[in-house]
Structures are given as C-alpha cells and as structure tokens.
Coordinates of C-alpha atoms in Angstrom, one line a residue:
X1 CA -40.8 -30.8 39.6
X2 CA -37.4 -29.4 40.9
X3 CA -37.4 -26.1 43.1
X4 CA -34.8 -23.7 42.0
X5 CA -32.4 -23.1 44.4
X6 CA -33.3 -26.3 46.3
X7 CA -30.4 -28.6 47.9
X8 CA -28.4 -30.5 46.2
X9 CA -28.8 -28.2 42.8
X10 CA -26.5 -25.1 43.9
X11 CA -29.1 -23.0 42.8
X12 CA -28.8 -23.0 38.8
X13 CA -30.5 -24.9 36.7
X14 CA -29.0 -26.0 33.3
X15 CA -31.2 -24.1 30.6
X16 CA -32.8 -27.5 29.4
X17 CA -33.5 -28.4 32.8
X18 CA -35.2 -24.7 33.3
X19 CA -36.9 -25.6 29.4
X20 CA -38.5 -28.9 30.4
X21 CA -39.7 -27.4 34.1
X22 CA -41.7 -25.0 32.5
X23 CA -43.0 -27.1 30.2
X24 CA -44.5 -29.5 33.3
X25 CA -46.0 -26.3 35.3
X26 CA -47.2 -25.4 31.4
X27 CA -48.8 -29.0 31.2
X28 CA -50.1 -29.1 34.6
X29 CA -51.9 -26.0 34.4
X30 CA -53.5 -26.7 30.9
X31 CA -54.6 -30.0 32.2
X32 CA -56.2 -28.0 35.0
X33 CA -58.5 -24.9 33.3
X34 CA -60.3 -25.0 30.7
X35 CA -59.6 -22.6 27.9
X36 CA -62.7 -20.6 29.4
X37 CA -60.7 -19.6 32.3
X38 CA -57.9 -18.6 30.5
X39 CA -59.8 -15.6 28.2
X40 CA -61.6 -12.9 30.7
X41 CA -65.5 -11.9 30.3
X42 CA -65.1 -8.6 28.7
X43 CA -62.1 -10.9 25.8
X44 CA -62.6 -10.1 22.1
X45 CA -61.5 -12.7 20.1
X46 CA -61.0 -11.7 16.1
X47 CA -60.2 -14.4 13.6
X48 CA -58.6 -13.4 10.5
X49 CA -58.7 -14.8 7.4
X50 CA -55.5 -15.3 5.8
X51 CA -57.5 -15.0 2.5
X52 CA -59.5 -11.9 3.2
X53 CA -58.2 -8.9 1.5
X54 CA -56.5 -6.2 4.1
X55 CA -59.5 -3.0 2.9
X56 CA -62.2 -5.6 3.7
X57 CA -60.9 -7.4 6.9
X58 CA -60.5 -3.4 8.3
X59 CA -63.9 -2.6 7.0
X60 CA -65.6 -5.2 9.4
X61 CA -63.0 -4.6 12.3
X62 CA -64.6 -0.6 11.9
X63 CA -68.1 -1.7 11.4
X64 CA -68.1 -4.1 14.9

C-alpha cells in the first residue's frame, strides 16, 4: 500500500490511486474481522421487507 505523502509521490495521490488504496485497507480489514466484530453488543439490526405495507412494518417497529 502507498503512504500518502511518502517520497517519491510529492505528497498527492491521483484520485484513482486514493480509490483503489482504500479499497486494499477495505479488503484487508474485511478479511481480518468477522462481521461480529463489526456490529456492537447492544446493535439492533431491523430487516424490512420491501413487500410489507408501511402501517404494518411501523406497527411491529412500536410493538418491539
């Protein structure tokens, strides 16, 4: 991975250059936590059905 500002680069970065480092440290930390690690203890997660009509999806969001 390049270091910003490192020698040799003058210190920019072209913005694909910048586009595809972030994707690496992206890649590299995905391949390093699981998606466990990402979401804290205390997460909510709510799923949505695209289907579901808008009255009953707020119903059950009220009732949990």
């Amino acid at each position: 991975m390049d270091i910003p500002g490192a020698p040799g680069t003058g210190g920019k970065l072209s913005a694909a250059a910048k586009r595809k480092e972030l994707a690496q440290i992206a890649s590299f930390f995905l391949k390093q936590h699981s998606a466990y690690d990402m979401i804290p203890v205390s997460f909510r997660l709510i799923v949505l059905d695209t289907k579901l009509l808008v009255t009953k999806a707020l119903s059950t969001l009220v009732q949990n």
